[in-house]
PDB file of C-alpha atoms in Angstrom:
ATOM      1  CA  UNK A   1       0.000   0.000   0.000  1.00  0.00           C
ATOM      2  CA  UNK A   2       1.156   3.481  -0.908  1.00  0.00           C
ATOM      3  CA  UNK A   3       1.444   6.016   1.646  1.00  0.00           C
ATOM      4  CA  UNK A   4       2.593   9.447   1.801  1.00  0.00           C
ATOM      5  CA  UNK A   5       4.950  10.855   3.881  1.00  0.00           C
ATOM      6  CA  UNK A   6       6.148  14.168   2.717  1.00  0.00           C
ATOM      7  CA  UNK A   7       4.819  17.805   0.899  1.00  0.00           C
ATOM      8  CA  UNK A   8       8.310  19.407   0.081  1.00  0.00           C
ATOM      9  CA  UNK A   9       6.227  22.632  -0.291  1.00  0.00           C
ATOM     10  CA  UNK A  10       3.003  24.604   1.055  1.00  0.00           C
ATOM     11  CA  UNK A  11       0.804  24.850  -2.305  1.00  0.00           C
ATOM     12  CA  UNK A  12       0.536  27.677  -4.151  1.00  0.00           C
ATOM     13  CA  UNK A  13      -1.984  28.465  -6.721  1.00  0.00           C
ATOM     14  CA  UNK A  14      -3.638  31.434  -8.880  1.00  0.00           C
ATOM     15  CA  UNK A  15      -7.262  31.492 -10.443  1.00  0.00           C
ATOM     16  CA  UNK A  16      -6.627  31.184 -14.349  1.00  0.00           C
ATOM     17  CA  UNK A  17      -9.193  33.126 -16.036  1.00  0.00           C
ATOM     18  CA  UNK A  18      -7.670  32.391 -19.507  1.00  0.00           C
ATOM     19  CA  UNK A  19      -8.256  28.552 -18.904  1.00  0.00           C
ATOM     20  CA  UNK A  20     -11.129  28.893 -16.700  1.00  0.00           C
ATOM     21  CA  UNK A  21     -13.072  30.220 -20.147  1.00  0.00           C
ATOM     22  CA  UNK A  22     -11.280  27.806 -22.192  1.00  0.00           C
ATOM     23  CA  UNK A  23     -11.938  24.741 -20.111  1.00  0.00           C
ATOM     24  CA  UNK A  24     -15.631  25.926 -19.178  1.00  0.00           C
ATOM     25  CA  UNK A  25     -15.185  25.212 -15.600  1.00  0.00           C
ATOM     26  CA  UNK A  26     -12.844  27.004 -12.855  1.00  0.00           C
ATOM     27  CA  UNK A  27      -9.028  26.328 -13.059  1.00  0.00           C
ATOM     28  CA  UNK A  28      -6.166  27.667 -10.901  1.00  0.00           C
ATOM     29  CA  UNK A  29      -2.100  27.298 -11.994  1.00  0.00           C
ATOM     30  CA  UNK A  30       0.240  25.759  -9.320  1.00  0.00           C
ATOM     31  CA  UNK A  31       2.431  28.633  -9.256  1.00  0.00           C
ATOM     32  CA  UNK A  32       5.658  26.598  -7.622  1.00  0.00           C
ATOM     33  CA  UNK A  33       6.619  23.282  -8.460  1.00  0.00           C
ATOM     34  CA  UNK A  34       6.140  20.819  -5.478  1.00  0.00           C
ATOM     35  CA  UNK A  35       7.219  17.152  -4.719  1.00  0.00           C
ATOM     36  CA  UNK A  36       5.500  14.451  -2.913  1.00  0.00           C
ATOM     37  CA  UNK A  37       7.390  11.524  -1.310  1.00  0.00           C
ATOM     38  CA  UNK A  38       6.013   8.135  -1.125  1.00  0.00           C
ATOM     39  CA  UNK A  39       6.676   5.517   1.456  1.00  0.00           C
ATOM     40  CA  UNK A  40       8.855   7.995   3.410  1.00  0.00           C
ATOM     41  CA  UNK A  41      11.233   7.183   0.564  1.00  0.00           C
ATOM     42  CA  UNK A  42      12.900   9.912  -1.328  1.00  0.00           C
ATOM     43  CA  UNK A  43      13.475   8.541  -4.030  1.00  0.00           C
ATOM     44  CA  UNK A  44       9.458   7.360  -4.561  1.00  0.00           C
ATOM     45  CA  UNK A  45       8.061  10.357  -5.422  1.00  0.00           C
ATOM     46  CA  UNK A  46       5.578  12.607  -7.560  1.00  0.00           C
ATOM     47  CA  UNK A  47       6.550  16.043  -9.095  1.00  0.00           C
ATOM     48  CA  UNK A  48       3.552  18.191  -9.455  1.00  0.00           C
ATOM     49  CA  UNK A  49       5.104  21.100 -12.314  1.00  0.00           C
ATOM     50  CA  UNK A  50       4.849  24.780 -11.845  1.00  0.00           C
ATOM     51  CA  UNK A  51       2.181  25.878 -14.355  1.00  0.00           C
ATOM     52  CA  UNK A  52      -0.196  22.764 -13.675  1.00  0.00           C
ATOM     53  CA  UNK A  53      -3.777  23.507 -14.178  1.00  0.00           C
ATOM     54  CA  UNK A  54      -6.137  22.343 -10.913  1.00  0.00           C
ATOM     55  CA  UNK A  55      -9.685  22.613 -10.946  1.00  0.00           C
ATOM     56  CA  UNK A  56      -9.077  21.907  -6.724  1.00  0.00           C
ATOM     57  CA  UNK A  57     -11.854  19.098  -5.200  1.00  0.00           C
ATOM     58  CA  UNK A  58     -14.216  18.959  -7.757  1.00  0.00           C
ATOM     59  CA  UNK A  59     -17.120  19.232  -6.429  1.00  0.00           C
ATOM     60  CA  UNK A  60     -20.431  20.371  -7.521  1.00  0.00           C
ATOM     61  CA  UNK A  61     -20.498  24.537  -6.735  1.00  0.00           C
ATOM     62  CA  UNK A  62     -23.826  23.420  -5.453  1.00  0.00           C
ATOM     63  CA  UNK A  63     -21.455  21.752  -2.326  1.00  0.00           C
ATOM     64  CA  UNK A  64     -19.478  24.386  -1.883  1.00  0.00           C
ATOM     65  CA  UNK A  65     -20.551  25.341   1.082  1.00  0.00           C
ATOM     66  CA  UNK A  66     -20.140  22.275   2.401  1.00  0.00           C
ATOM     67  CA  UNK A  67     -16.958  21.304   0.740  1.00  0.00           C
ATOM     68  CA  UNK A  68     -15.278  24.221  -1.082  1.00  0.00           C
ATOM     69  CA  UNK A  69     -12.973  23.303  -3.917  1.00  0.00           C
ATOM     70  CA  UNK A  70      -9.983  24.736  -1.543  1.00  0.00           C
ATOM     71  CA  UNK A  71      -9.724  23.462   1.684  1.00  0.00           C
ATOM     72  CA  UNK A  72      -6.781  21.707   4.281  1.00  0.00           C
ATOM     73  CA  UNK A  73      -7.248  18.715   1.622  1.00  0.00           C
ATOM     74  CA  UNK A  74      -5.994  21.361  -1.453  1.00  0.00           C
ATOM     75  CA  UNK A  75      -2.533  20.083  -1.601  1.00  0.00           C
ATOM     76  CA  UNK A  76      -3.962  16.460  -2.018  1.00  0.00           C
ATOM     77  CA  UNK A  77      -6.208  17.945  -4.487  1.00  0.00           C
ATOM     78  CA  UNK A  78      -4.133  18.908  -6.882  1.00  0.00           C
ATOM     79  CA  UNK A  79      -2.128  15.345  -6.306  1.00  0.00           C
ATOM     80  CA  UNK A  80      -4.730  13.465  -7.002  1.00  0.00           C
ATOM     81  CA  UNK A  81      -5.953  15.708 -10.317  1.00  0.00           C
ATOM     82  CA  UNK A  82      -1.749  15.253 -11.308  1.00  0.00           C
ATOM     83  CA  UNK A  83      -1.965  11.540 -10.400  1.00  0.00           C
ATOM     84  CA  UNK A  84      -5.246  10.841 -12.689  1.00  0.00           C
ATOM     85  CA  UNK A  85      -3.486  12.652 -15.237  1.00  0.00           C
ATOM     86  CA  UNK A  86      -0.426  10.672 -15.313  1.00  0.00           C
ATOM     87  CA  UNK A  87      -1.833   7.411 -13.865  1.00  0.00           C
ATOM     88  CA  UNK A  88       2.177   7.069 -12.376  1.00  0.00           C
ATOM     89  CA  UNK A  89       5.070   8.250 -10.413  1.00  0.00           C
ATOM     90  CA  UNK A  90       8.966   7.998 -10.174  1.00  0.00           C
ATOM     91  CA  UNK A  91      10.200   4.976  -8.303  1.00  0.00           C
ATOM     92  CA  UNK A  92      14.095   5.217  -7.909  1.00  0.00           C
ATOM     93  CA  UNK A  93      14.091   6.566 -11.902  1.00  0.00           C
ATOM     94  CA  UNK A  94      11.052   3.796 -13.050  1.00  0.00           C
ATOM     95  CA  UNK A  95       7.848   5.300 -14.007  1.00  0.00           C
ATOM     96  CA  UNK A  96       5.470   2.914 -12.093  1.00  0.00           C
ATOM     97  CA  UNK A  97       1.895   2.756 -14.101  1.00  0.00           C
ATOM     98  CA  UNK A  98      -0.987   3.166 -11.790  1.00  0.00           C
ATOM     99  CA  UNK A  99      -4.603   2.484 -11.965  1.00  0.00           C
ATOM    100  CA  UNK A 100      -7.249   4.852 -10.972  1.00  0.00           C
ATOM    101  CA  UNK A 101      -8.053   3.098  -7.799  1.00  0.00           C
ATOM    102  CA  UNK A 102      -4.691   3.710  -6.709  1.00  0.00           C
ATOM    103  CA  UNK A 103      -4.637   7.455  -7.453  1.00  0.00           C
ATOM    104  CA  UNK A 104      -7.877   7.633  -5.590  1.00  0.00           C
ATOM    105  CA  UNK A 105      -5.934   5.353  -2.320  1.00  0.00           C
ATOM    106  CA  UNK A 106      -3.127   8.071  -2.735  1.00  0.00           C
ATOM    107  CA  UNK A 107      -5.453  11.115  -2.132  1.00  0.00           C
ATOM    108  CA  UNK A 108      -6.861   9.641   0.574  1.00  0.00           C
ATOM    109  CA  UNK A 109      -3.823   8.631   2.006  1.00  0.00           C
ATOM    110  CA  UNK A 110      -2.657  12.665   0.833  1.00  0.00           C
ATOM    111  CA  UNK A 111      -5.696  13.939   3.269  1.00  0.00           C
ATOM    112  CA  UNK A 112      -4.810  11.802   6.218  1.00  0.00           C
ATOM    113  CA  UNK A 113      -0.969  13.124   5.935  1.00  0.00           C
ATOM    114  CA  UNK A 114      -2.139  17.053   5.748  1.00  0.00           C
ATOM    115  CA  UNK A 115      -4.525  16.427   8.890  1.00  0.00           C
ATOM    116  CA  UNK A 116      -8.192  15.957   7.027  1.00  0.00           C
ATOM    117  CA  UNK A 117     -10.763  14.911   9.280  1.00  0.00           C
ATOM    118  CA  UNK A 118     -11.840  11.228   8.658  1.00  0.00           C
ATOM    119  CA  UNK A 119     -15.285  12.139   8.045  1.00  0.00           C
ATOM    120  CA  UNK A 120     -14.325  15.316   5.471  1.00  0.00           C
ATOM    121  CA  UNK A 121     -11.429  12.588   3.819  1.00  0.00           C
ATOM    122  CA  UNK A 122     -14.137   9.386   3.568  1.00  0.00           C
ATOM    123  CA  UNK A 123     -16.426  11.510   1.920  1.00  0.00           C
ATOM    124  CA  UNK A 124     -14.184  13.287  -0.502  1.00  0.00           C
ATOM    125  CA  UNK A 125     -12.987   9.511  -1.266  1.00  0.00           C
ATOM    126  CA  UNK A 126     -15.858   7.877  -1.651  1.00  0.00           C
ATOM    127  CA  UNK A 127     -17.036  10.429  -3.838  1.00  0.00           C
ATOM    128  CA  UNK A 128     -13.903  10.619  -6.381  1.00  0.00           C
ATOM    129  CA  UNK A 129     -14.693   6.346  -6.431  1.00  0.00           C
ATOM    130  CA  UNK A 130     -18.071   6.954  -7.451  1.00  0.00           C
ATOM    131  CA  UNK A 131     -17.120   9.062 -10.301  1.00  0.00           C
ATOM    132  CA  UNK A 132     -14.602   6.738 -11.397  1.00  0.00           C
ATOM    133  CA  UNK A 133     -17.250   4.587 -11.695  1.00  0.00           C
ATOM    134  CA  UNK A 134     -19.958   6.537 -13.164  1.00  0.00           C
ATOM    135  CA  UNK A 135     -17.618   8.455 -15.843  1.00  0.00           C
ATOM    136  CA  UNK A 136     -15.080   6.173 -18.010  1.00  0.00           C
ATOM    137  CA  UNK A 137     -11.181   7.683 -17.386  1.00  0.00           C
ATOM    138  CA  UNK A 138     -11.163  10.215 -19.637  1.00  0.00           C
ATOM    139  CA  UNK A 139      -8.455   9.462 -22.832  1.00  0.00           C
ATOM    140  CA  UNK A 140      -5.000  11.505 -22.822  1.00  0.00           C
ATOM    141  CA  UNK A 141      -6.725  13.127 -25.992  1.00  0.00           C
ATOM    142  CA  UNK A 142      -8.853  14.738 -24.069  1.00  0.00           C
ATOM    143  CA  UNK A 143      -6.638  16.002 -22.262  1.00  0.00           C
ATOM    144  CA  UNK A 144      -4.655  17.746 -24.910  1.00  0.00           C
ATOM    145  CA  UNK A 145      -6.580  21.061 -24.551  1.00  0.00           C
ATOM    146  CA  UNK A 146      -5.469  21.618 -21.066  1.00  0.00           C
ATOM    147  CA  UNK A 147      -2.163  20.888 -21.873  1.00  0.00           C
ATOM    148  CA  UNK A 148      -1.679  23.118 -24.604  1.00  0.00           C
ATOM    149  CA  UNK A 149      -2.938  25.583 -21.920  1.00  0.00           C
ATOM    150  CA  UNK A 150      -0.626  25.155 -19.249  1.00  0.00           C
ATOM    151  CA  UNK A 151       2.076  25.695 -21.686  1.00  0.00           C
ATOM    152  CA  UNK A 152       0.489  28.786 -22.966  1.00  0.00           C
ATOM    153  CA  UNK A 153       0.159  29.900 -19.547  1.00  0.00           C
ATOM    154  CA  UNK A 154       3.528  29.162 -18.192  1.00  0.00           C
ATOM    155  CA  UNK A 155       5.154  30.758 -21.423  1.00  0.00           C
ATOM    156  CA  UNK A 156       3.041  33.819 -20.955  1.00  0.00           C
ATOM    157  CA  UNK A 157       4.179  34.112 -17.336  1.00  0.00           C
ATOM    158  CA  UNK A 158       7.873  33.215 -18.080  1.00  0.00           C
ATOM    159  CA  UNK A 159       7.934  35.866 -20.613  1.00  0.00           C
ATOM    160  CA  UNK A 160       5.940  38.481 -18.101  1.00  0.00           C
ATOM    161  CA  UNK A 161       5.592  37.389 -14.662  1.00  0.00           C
ATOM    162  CA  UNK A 162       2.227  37.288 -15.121  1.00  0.00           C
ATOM    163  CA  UNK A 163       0.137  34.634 -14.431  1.00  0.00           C
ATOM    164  CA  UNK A 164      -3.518  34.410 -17.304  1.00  0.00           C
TER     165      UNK A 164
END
């Protein structure tokens, strides 16, 4: 089982308006790179890039007041949107292929290391299962969009400090 032992970094993240309106749905940019250890092992890990587009916890804006998008489970967040992404992560220099269910086991285990309460981290995880099951993994075509944007968007702000 995977666990997590380590956030090299606090997270930090700006609203993209640019791929908000290009996505049709909220997006923020992880403005600084961060790494996540796995297993207590440094050498187990997941690099989550400076200029990553997050939309946060995805839930339904009608459950935001219940369960904002941003919360103490953020950080874990944005792993888990990474992790579905890339379905993998850097063991000792071998990209070990995931499946979903793992991803979601990660972000749970993610919310337990940055201090979630059980009952705020069981529902988030049963939730992101659910959808798994409901909605088919989406194809790394469909992804292409978003990546284009992120390297739009970190071009942009290399060029003027400026994050769209």
């Amino acid at each position: 089982m995977i666990t997590l032992r380590t956030f090299d970094t606090q997270l930090g993240i700006v609203y993209s308006k640019h791929a908000s309106g290009a996505l049709g749905r909220d997006h923020w940019v992880v403005k600084k790179e961060f790494k996540v250890i796995i297993d207590g092992d440094p050498d187990k890990f997941v690099i989550i890039p400076k200029g990553f587009l997050t939309d946060g916890a995805s839930v339904p804006r009608l459950f935001w007041g219940l369960l904002p998008p941003w919360g103490s489970y953020g950080q874990a967040a944005v792993l888990h949107d990474y992790l579905i992404e890339s379905l993998s992560y850097d063991d000792h220099g071998v990209k070990i292929i995931i499946e979903r269910k793992h991803a979601d086991r990660i972000f749970s285990d993610a919310m337990k290391e940055l201090g979630v309460g059980d009952l705020t981290r069981k529902t988030m995880y049963n939730a992101v299962r659910g959808y798994s099951k409901l909605v088919p993994l989406l194809k790394t075509k469909s992804y292409q969009k978003k990546w284009n944007l992120e390297v739009e968007i970190l071009s942009v702000f290399e060029r003027t400090g400026i994050w769209i």
